mmCIF file of C-alpha atoms and ligand atoms in Angstrom:
data_model
loop_
_atom_site.group_PDB
_atom_site.id
_atom_site.type_symbol
_atom_site.label_atom_id
_atom_site.label_comp_id
_atom_site.label_asym_id
_atom_site.label_seq_id
_atom_site.Cartn_x
_atom_site.Cartn_y
_atom_site.Cartn_z
ATOM 1 C CA MET A 1 18.851 6.457 -5.489
ATOM 2 C CA ASN A 2 20.941 4.615 -2.898
ATOM 3 C CA GLN A 3 22.224 1.706 -4.988
ATOM 4 C CA ALA A 4 23.205 -0.325 -1.909
ATOM 5 C CA ILE A 5 19.649 -0.224 -0.497
ATOM 6 C CA PHE A 6 18.227 -1.043 -3.941
ATOM 7 C CA GLU A 7 20.572 -4.064 -4.214
ATOM 8 C CA ALA A 8 19.967 -5.237 -0.642
ATOM 9 C CA ILE A 9 16.182 -5.319 -1.157
ATOM 10 C CA SER A 10 16.376 -6.773 -4.686
ATOM 11 C CA THR A 11 18.592 -9.615 -3.470
ATOM 12 C CA GLY A 12 16.485 -10.143 -0.353
ATOM 13 C CA ASP A 13 19.168 -9.247 2.183
ATOM 14 C CA ALA A 14 16.980 -8.661 5.246
ATOM 15 C CA LYS A 15 20.000 -8.121 7.530
ATOM 16 C CA GLN A 16 21.767 -5.507 5.452
ATOM 17 C CA THR A 17 18.639 -3.578 4.373
ATOM 18 C CA PRO A 18 17.762 -2.047 7.785
ATOM 19 C CA LYS A 19 21.430 -1.242 8.467
ATOM 20 C CA LEU A 20 21.765 0.677 5.202
ATOM 21 C CA ILE A 21 18.477 2.499 5.766
ATOM 22 C CA GLN A 22 19.539 3.446 9.291
ATOM 23 C CA GLN A 23 22.771 4.885 7.855
ATOM 24 C CA ASP A 24 20.762 7.094 5.477
ATOM 25 C CA LEU A 25 18.378 8.174 8.245
ATOM 26 C CA ASP A 26 21.383 9.010 10.464
ATOM 27 C CA ALA A 27 22.827 11.030 7.593
ATOM 28 C CA GLY A 28 19.650 13.122 7.601
ATOM 29 C CA ILE A 29 18.036 11.721 4.444
ATOM 30 C CA ALA A 30 14.236 11.980 4.711
ATOM 31 C CA ALA A 31 12.374 8.697 5.201
ATOM 32 C CA ASN A 32 10.039 9.358 2.267
ATOM 33 C CA ILE A 33 13.026 9.946 -0.051
ATOM 34 C CA ILE A 34 14.615 6.635 0.971
ATOM 35 C CA LEU A 35 11.250 4.956 0.449
ATOM 36 C CA THR A 36 10.347 6.413 -2.935
ATOM 37 C CA GLU A 37 13.824 6.609 -4.506
ATOM 38 C CA SER A 38 15.447 3.366 -3.361
ATOM 39 C CA MET A 39 13.015 0.963 -1.681
ATOM 40 C CA ILE A 40 9.928 1.055 -3.941
ATOM 41 C CA PRO A 41 12.040 0.942 -7.152
ATOM 42 C CA ALA A 42 13.677 -2.268 -5.837
ATOM 43 C CA MET A 43 10.281 -3.973 -5.546
ATOM 44 C CA ARG A 44 9.324 -2.745 -9.013
ATOM 45 C CA HIS A 45 12.589 -4.147 -10.358
ATOM 46 C CA ILE A 46 11.880 -7.568 -8.808
ATOM 47 C CA GLY A 47 8.415 -7.509 -10.408
ATOM 48 C CA ASP A 48 9.954 -6.808 -13.815
ATOM 49 C CA LEU A 49 12.417 -9.700 -13.383
ATOM 50 C CA PHE A 50 9.537 -11.979 -12.366
ATOM 51 C CA ALA A 51 7.534 -10.937 -15.425
ATOM 52 C CA ARG A 52 10.523 -11.934 -17.606
ATOM 53 C CA ASN A 53 10.909 -15.288 -15.772
ATOM 54 C CA GLU A 54 14.310 -14.196 -14.496
ATOM 55 C CA VAL A 55 13.284 -14.681 -10.859
ATOM 56 C CA TYR A 56 10.515 -16.786 -9.295
ATOM 57 C CA VAL A 57 8.133 -16.577 -6.317
ATOM 58 C CA PRO A 58 10.783 -17.426 -3.670
ATOM 59 C CA GLN A 59 12.929 -14.464 -4.769
ATOM 60 C CA MET A 60 9.876 -12.154 -4.693
ATOM 61 C CA LEU A 61 9.177 -13.426 -1.208
ATOM 62 C CA ILE A 62 12.672 -12.822 0.158
ATOM 63 C CA ALA A 63 12.742 -9.374 -1.468
ATOM 64 C CA ALA A 64 9.438 -8.650 0.300
ATOM 65 C CA ARG A 65 10.958 -9.783 3.610
ATOM 66 C CA ALA A 66 13.898 -7.424 3.174
ATOM 67 C CA MET A 67 11.476 -4.633 2.185
ATOM 68 C CA ASN A 68 9.389 -5.258 5.319
ATOM 69 C CA ALA A 69 12.516 -5.251 7.511
ATOM 70 C CA GLY A 70 13.298 -1.812 6.068
ATOM 71 C CA LEU A 71 9.723 -0.554 6.378
ATOM 72 C CA ALA A 72 9.770 -1.386 10.104
ATOM 73 C CA LEU A 73 12.452 1.296 10.487
ATOM 74 C CA ILE A 74 10.721 3.836 8.264
ATOM 75 C CA GLU A 75 7.252 3.512 9.806
ATOM 76 C CA PRO A 76 7.806 5.298 13.149
ATOM 77 C CA VAL A 77 9.478 8.182 11.338
ATOM 78 C CA LEU A 78 6.667 8.585 8.787
ATOM 79 C CA ALA A 79 3.760 7.992 11.137
ATOM 80 C CA ASP A 80 4.772 10.370 13.929
ATOM 81 C CA THR A 81 2.350 13.332 13.926
ATOM 82 C CA GLY A 82 1.125 13.661 17.508
ATOM 83 C CA HIS A 83 -2.089 15.479 16.464
ATOM 84 C CA GLN A 84 -5.819 14.785 16.841
ATOM 85 C CA PRO A 85 -6.814 12.387 14.029
ATOM 86 C CA LEU A 86 -8.401 14.023 10.952
ATOM 87 C CA ALA A 87 -10.737 11.040 10.465
ATOM 88 C CA ARG A 88 -10.882 7.315 11.028
ATOM 89 C CA VAL A 89 -10.235 5.213 7.929
ATOM 90 C CA CYS A 90 -9.678 1.526 7.280
ATOM 91 C CA ILE A 91 -7.461 -0.184 4.735
ATOM 92 C CA GLY A 92 -7.148 -3.754 3.502
ATOM 93 C CA THR A 93 -6.001 -5.846 0.578
ATOM 94 C CA VAL A 94 -9.039 -7.456 -1.025
ATOM 95 C CA LYS A 95 -10.138 -11.066 -0.854
ATOM 96 C CA GLY A 96 -7.808 -13.538 -2.556
ATOM 97 C CA ASP A 97 -4.865 -11.141 -2.545
ATOM 98 C CA LEU A 98 -1.927 -11.456 -0.153
ATOM 99 C CA HIS A 99 0.215 -8.526 -1.332
ATOM 100 C CA ASP A 100 0.592 -6.092 1.531
ATOM 101 C CA ILE A 101 3.662 -3.930 0.997
ATOM 102 C CA GLY A 102 1.872 -1.162 -0.927
ATOM 103 C CA LYS A 103 -1.056 -1.264 1.490
ATOM 104 C CA ASN A 104 1.345 -0.951 4.428
ATOM 105 C CA ILE A 105 3.029 2.063 2.852
ATOM 106 C CA VAL A 106 -0.316 3.744 2.171
ATOM 107 C CA ALA A 107 -1.315 3.062 5.802
ATOM 108 C CA MET A 108 1.924 4.645 7.007
ATOM 109 C CA MET A 109 1.449 7.733 4.842
ATOM 110 C CA LEU A 110 -2.142 8.131 5.997
ATOM 111 C CA LYS A 111 -1.021 7.912 9.635
ATOM 112 C CA GLY A 112 1.739 10.401 8.897
ATOM 113 C CA ALA A 113 -0.834 12.780 7.397
ATOM 114 C CA GLY A 114 -2.892 12.599 10.594
ATOM 115 C CA PHE A 115 -5.524 9.925 9.911
ATOM 116 C CA GLU A 116 -6.414 7.183 12.361
ATOM 117 C CA VAL A 117 -5.911 3.985 10.370
ATOM 118 C CA MET A 118 -7.492 0.601 11.018
ATOM 119 C CA ASP A 119 -5.301 -1.872 9.134
ATOM 120 C CA LEU A 120 -7.412 -4.904 8.297
ATOM 121 C CA GLY A 121 -4.589 -6.873 6.694
ATOM 122 C CA THR A 122 -4.835 -8.956 3.529
ATOM 123 C CA ASP A 123 -7.496 -11.226 2.004
ATOM 124 C CA CYS A 124 -10.322 -8.998 3.308
ATOM 125 C CA ASP A 125 -13.908 -9.722 2.329
ATOM 126 C CA ALA A 126 -16.790 -7.229 2.324
ATOM 127 C CA ALA A 127 -17.890 -8.357 5.804
ATOM 128 C CA THR A 128 -14.474 -7.399 7.204
ATOM 129 C CA PHE A 129 -14.801 -3.887 5.758
ATOM 130 C CA GLN A 130 -18.369 -3.724 7.092
ATOM 131 C CA GLU A 131 -17.108 -4.433 10.629
ATOM 132 C CA ALA A 132 -14.618 -1.579 10.327
ATOM 133 C CA VAL A 133 -17.369 0.774 9.125
ATOM 134 C CA ASP A 134 -19.516 -0.357 12.063
ATOM 135 C CA GLU A 135 -16.577 0.668 14.271
ATOM 136 C CA GLY A 136 -16.566 4.149 12.777
ATOM 137 C CA ALA A 137 -14.390 4.031 9.659
ATOM 138 C CA GLN A 138 -15.462 6.918 7.391
ATOM 139 C CA ALA A 139 -13.427 5.784 4.397
ATOM 140 C CA ILE A 140 -12.406 2.377 3.091
ATOM 141 C CA CYS A 141 -9.115 2.002 1.238
ATOM 142 C CA LEU A 142 -8.964 -1.066 -0.994
ATOM 143 C CA SER A 143 -5.685 -2.428 -2.318
ATOM 144 C CA ALA A 144 -5.342 -5.073 -5.067
ATOM 145 C CA LEU A 145 -2.216 -6.230 -6.909
ATOM 146 C CA LEU A 146 -3.624 -9.007 -9.078
ATOM 147 C CA THR A 147 -5.801 -8.678 -12.155
ATOM 148 C CA THR A 148 -7.734 -11.647 -10.740
ATOM 149 C CA THR A 149 -8.577 -9.858 -7.461
ATOM 150 C CA LEU A 150 -9.327 -6.472 -9.021
ATOM 151 C CA PRO A 151 -13.028 -7.351 -9.651
ATOM 152 C CA TYR A 152 -13.533 -7.926 -5.923
ATOM 153 C CA MET A 153 -13.229 -4.162 -5.463
ATOM 154 C CA LYS A 154 -16.448 -3.810 -7.399
ATOM 155 C CA GLN A 155 -18.101 -6.321 -5.078
ATOM 156 C CA VAL A 156 -17.115 -4.249 -2.041
ATOM 157 C CA ILE A 157 -18.507 -1.127 -3.730
ATOM 158 C CA ASN A 158 -21.754 -2.976 -4.450
ATOM 159 C CA HIS A 159 -21.907 -4.099 -0.823
ATOM 160 C CA PHE A 160 -21.802 -0.457 0.343
ATOM 161 C CA SER A 161 -24.038 0.952 -2.404
ATOM 162 C CA GLY A 162 -26.823 1.674 0.093
ATOM 163 C CA ASN A 163 -24.503 3.605 2.414
ATOM 164 C CA ASN A 164 -23.738 7.089 1.133
ATOM 165 C CA GLN A 165 -21.814 8.056 4.276
ATOM 166 C CA VAL A 166 -18.776 5.918 3.611
ATOM 167 C CA ARG A 167 -16.184 6.703 0.912
ATOM 168 C CA ILE A 168 -14.273 4.036 -1.015
ATOM 169 C CA ILE A 169 -10.806 4.757 -2.398
ATOM 170 C CA ILE A 170 -8.938 2.230 -4.466
ATOM 171 C CA GLY A 171 -5.354 1.594 -5.543
ATOM 172 C CA GLY A 172 -2.670 -0.971 -6.298
ATOM 173 C CA ALA A 173 -0.422 -1.644 -9.288
ATOM 174 C CA PRO A 174 -3.105 -2.759 -11.806
ATOM 175 C CA VAL A 175 -5.658 -0.116 -10.741
ATOM 176 C CA THR A 176 -6.240 2.949 -12.928
ATOM 177 C CA GLN A 177 -8.353 6.081 -12.724
ATOM 178 C CA ALA A 178 -10.419 4.658 -15.600
ATOM 179 C CA TYR A 179 -11.145 1.505 -13.589
ATOM 180 C CA ALA A 180 -12.016 3.591 -10.525
ATOM 181 C CA ASP A 181 -14.472 5.598 -12.664
ATOM 182 C CA GLU A 182 -15.912 2.438 -14.173
ATOM 183 C CA ILE A 183 -16.709 0.834 -10.803
ATOM 184 C CA GLN A 184 -17.707 4.203 -9.311
ATOM 185 C CA ALA A 185 -15.109 4.348 -6.566
ATOM 186 C CA ASP A 186 -14.939 7.676 -4.722
ATOM 187 C CA GLY A 187 -11.220 8.050 -5.342
ATOM 188 C CA PHE A 188 -8.045 6.558 -6.746
ATOM 189 C CA GLY A 189 -4.362 7.013 -5.981
ATOM 190 C CA GLY A 190 -1.429 5.775 -8.024
ATOM 191 C CA ASN A 191 0.965 5.933 -5.099
ATOM 192 C CA ALA A 192 0.896 6.512 -1.346
ATOM 193 C CA VAL A 193 1.061 10.298 -1.585
ATOM 194 C CA GLU A 194 -1.812 10.404 -4.072
ATOM 195 C CA ALA A 195 -3.650 8.006 -1.742
ATOM 196 C CA VAL A 196 -3.551 10.545 1.083
ATOM 197 C CA TYR A 197 -4.913 13.305 -1.163
ATOM 198 C CA ALA A 198 -7.615 11.022 -2.582
ATOM 199 C CA VAL A 199 -8.799 10.024 0.894
ATOM 200 C CA ALA A 200 -8.742 13.622 2.132
ATOM 201 C CA ARG A 201 -10.589 14.873 -0.979
ATOM 202 C CA SER A 202 -13.276 12.202 -0.684
ATOM 203 C CA LEU A 203 -13.942 13.260 2.914
ATOM 204 C CA GLY A 204 -13.847 16.979 2.144
ATOM 205 C CA ILE A 205 -10.697 17.498 4.233
ATOM 206 C CA ALA A 206 -8.288 20.187 3.042
ATOM 207 C CA MET A 207 -4.652 19.075 3.214
ATOM 208 C CA ARG A 208 -1.908 21.574 3.953
HETATM 209 C C1 LIG B 301 6.437 -8.877 -3.658
HETATM 210 C C2 LIG B 301 5.468 -9.535 -4.613
HETATM 211 C C3 LIG B 301 4.861 -10.725 -4.176
HETATM 212 C C4 LIG B 301 5.039 -11.281 -2.761
HETATM 213 C C5 LIG B 301 4.095 -10.433 -1.837
HETATM 214 C C6 LIG B 301 4.674 -10.281 -0.452
HETATM 215 C C7 LIG B 301 3.930 -9.236 0.348
HETATM 216 N N1 LIG B 301 4.047 -9.373 1.648
HETATM 217 O O1 LIG B 301 3.301 -8.336 -0.155
HETATM 218 C C8 LIG B 301 4.589 -12.758 -2.939
HETATM 219 C C9 LIG B 301 5.805 -13.613 -3.225
HETATM 220 C C10 LIG B 301 3.812 -13.348 -1.762
HETATM 221 C C11 LIG B 301 3.755 -12.654 -4.222
HETATM 222 C C12 LIG B 301 2.854 -13.634 -4.593
HETATM 223 C C13 LIG B 301 2.187 -13.640 -5.805
HETATM 224 N N2 LIG B 301 2.366 -12.742 -6.818
HETATM 225 CO CO1 LIG B 301 3.269 -11.134 -6.628
HETATM 226 N N3 LIG B 301 4.399 -9.546 -6.762
HETATM 227 C C14 LIG B 301 5.192 -8.979 -5.897
HETATM 228 C C15 LIG B 301 5.843 -7.739 -6.578
HETATM 229 C C16 LIG B 301 7.253 -8.154 -7.022
HETATM 230 C C17 LIG B 301 5.992 -6.486 -5.762
HETATM 231 C C18 LIG B 301 4.686 -5.924 -5.173
HETATM 232 C C19 LIG B 301 5.063 -4.760 -4.290
HETATM 233 O O2 LIG B 301 5.238 -4.919 -3.096
HETATM 234 N N4 LIG B 301 5.294 -3.577 -4.920
HETATM 235 C C20 LIG B 301 5.787 -2.403 -4.229
HETATM 236 C C21 LIG B 301 4.625 -1.584 -3.695
HETATM 237 C C22 LIG B 301 5.183 -0.383 -2.933
HETATM 238 O O3 LIG B 301 3.861 -1.123 -4.800
HETATM 239 P P1 LIG B 301 2.262 -1.294 -4.904
HETATM 240 O O4 LIG B 301 1.846 -2.521 -4.162
HETATM 241 O O5 LIG B 301 1.874 -1.138 -6.306
HETATM 242 O O6 LIG B 301 1.706 -0.090 -4.030
HETATM 243 C C23 LIG B 301 1.802 1.267 -4.397
HETATM 244 C C24 LIG B 301 0.654 1.770 -5.290
HETATM 245 O O7 LIG B 301 0.086 0.775 -6.111
HETATM 246 C C25 LIG B 301 -0.307 2.404 -4.336
HETATM 247 N N5 LIG B 301 -1.313 1.587 -3.644
HETATM 248 C C26 LIG B 301 -1.248 0.310 -3.211
HETATM 249 N N6 LIG B 301 -2.368 -0.026 -2.546
HETATM 250 C C27 LIG B 301 -3.167 1.077 -2.533
HETATM 251 C C28 LIG B 301 -4.416 1.277 -1.982
HETATM 252 C C29 LIG B 301 -5.037 2.517 -2.141
HETATM 253 C C30 LIG B 301 -6.379 2.760 -1.521
HETATM 254 C C31 LIG B 301 -4.393 3.546 -2.874
HETATM 255 C C32 LIG B 301 -5.092 4.849 -3.098
HETATM 256 C C33 LIG B 301 -3.116 3.344 -3.421
HETATM 257 C C34 LIG B 301 -2.513 2.111 -3.245
HETATM 258 O O8 LIG B 301 0.549 2.967 -3.353
HETATM 259 C C35 LIG B 301 1.625 2.052 -3.105
HETATM 260 C C36 LIG B 301 2.831 2.827 -2.658
HETATM 261 O O9 LIG B 301 3.269 3.746 -3.636
HETATM 262 C C37 LIG B 301 4.843 -7.490 -7.768
HETATM 263 C C38 LIG B 301 5.424 -6.734 -8.963
HETATM 264 C C39 LIG B 301 4.844 -5.344 -9.135
HETATM 265 N N7 LIG B 301 5.375 -4.654 -10.115
HETATM 266 O O10 LIG B 301 3.944 -4.908 -8.458
HETATM 267 C C40 LIG B 301 4.394 -8.923 -8.068
HETATM 268 C C41 LIG B 301 3.063 -9.155 -8.767
HETATM 269 C C42 LIG B 301 1.980 -8.235 -8.227
HETATM 270 N N8 LIG B 301 2.724 -10.595 -8.379
HETATM 271 C C43 LIG B 301 2.244 -11.231 -9.326
HETATM 272 C C44 LIG B 301 1.842 -12.595 -9.218
HETATM 273 C C45 LIG B 301 1.416 -13.276 -10.512
HETATM 274 C C46 LIG B 301 1.840 -13.264 -7.986
HETATM 275 C C47 LIG B 301 1.368 -14.701 -7.723
HETATM 276 C C48 LIG B 301 0.049 -15.101 -8.426
HETATM 277 C C49 LIG B 301 2.537 -15.618 -8.114
HETATM 278 C C50 LIG B 301 2.278 -17.104 -8.016
HETATM 279 N N9 LIG B 301 2.335 -17.739 -9.164
HETATM 280 O O11 LIG B 301 2.042 -17.633 -6.958
HETATM 281 C C51 LIG B 301 1.232 -14.729 -6.179
HETATM 282 C C52 LIG B 301 -0.213 -14.354 -5.701
HETATM 283 C C53 LIG B 301 -0.386 -14.513 -4.206
HETATM 284 C C54 LIG B 301 -1.683 -13.891 -3.728
HETATM 285 N N10 LIG B 301 -2.751 -14.669 -3.652
HETATM 286 O O12 LIG B 301 -1.743 -12.707 -3.472
HETATM 287 C C55 LIG B 301 2.074 -10.414 -10.600
HETATM 288 C C56 LIG B 301 0.615 -10.027 -10.867
HETATM 289 C C57 LIG B 301 0.277 -10.112 -12.337
HETATM 290 C C58 LIG B 301 -1.153 -9.853 -12.620
HETATM 291 N N11 LIG B 301 -1.374 -9.404 -13.826
HETATM 292 O O13 LIG B 301 -2.042 -10.018 -11.841
HETATM 293 C C59 LIG B 301 3.069 -9.218 -10.352
HETATM 294 C C60 LIG B 301 2.652 -7.894 -11.035
HETATM 295 C C61 LIG B 301 4.455 -9.674 -10.879
HETATM 296 C C62 LIG B 301 4.530 -9.731 -12.397
HETATM 297 N N12 LIG B 301 5.167 -8.743 -13.017
HETATM 298 O O14 LIG B 301 4.016 -10.629 -13.008
HETATM 299 N N13 LIG B 301 4.050 -11.525 -4.925
#
């Protein structure tokens, strides 16, 4: 772990974060290593502090800003494949939920793996996913970070129950394989790498 990046994100230093990440990239450290070993742990740390009432929403927000400033640097490196897309997929955070960092990382990884990704943003209702499917999305990736928005995933699955062409893959901090099985999702991923495999598997695409 790069302690300086971890600290910069945890304390919400949106100026220092990209500089430190650029230094690591220049030193030849792989973008996915910086992401998984320093950046994501910082967000997890902030969540733990919030759960213990040691920080509040404003601190989570400024940490998220610093994280996003860093992700802007990482994205072009991760998403650069230059190949024909494997499939078109869409991704969105479900209705009522505004958390988008995990969704953005999954979108980046999917792009990096060769998928064409329609990013629908946050607070997406079933109609929004339907529009993406009408525009050719073969898989829908649903993200939820709140136990209160988790049940909306089931509503999206119900909405598409008559369509056996489209695959629905779910994820986000409170989501488990057991929950995915319970609501009959076509796949689950606990992190962005697992997300790519889950999407590929659901569409019958072999990953190298
Ligand atoms: C940053 C943050 C915020 C920011 C979000 C900013 C943003 N642009 O996203 C702000 C300040 C806005 C926020 C607001 C709130 N938050 Co908040 N937040 C967080 C925090 C600290 C980090 C989330 C994050 O970015 N994690 C890092 C990413 C990389 O991880 P991830 O999202 O889990 O994604 C990974 C995997 O889950 C997976 N994945 C994600 N999506 C998908 C999708 C698919 C298809 C797949 C396969 C995989 C996958 O891959 C990702 C990459 O590895 C979490 C703590 C935590 N431990 O999660 C709390 C947390 C989620 N928030 C929480 C709460 C309570 C709230 C608020 C209700 C607070 C309030 N009182 O207002 C509001 C709700 C606002 C709303 N309506 O959405 C609670 C939820 C508790 C619960 N049981 O529901 C948490 C867990 C904090 C806590 N410990 O209590 N929050």
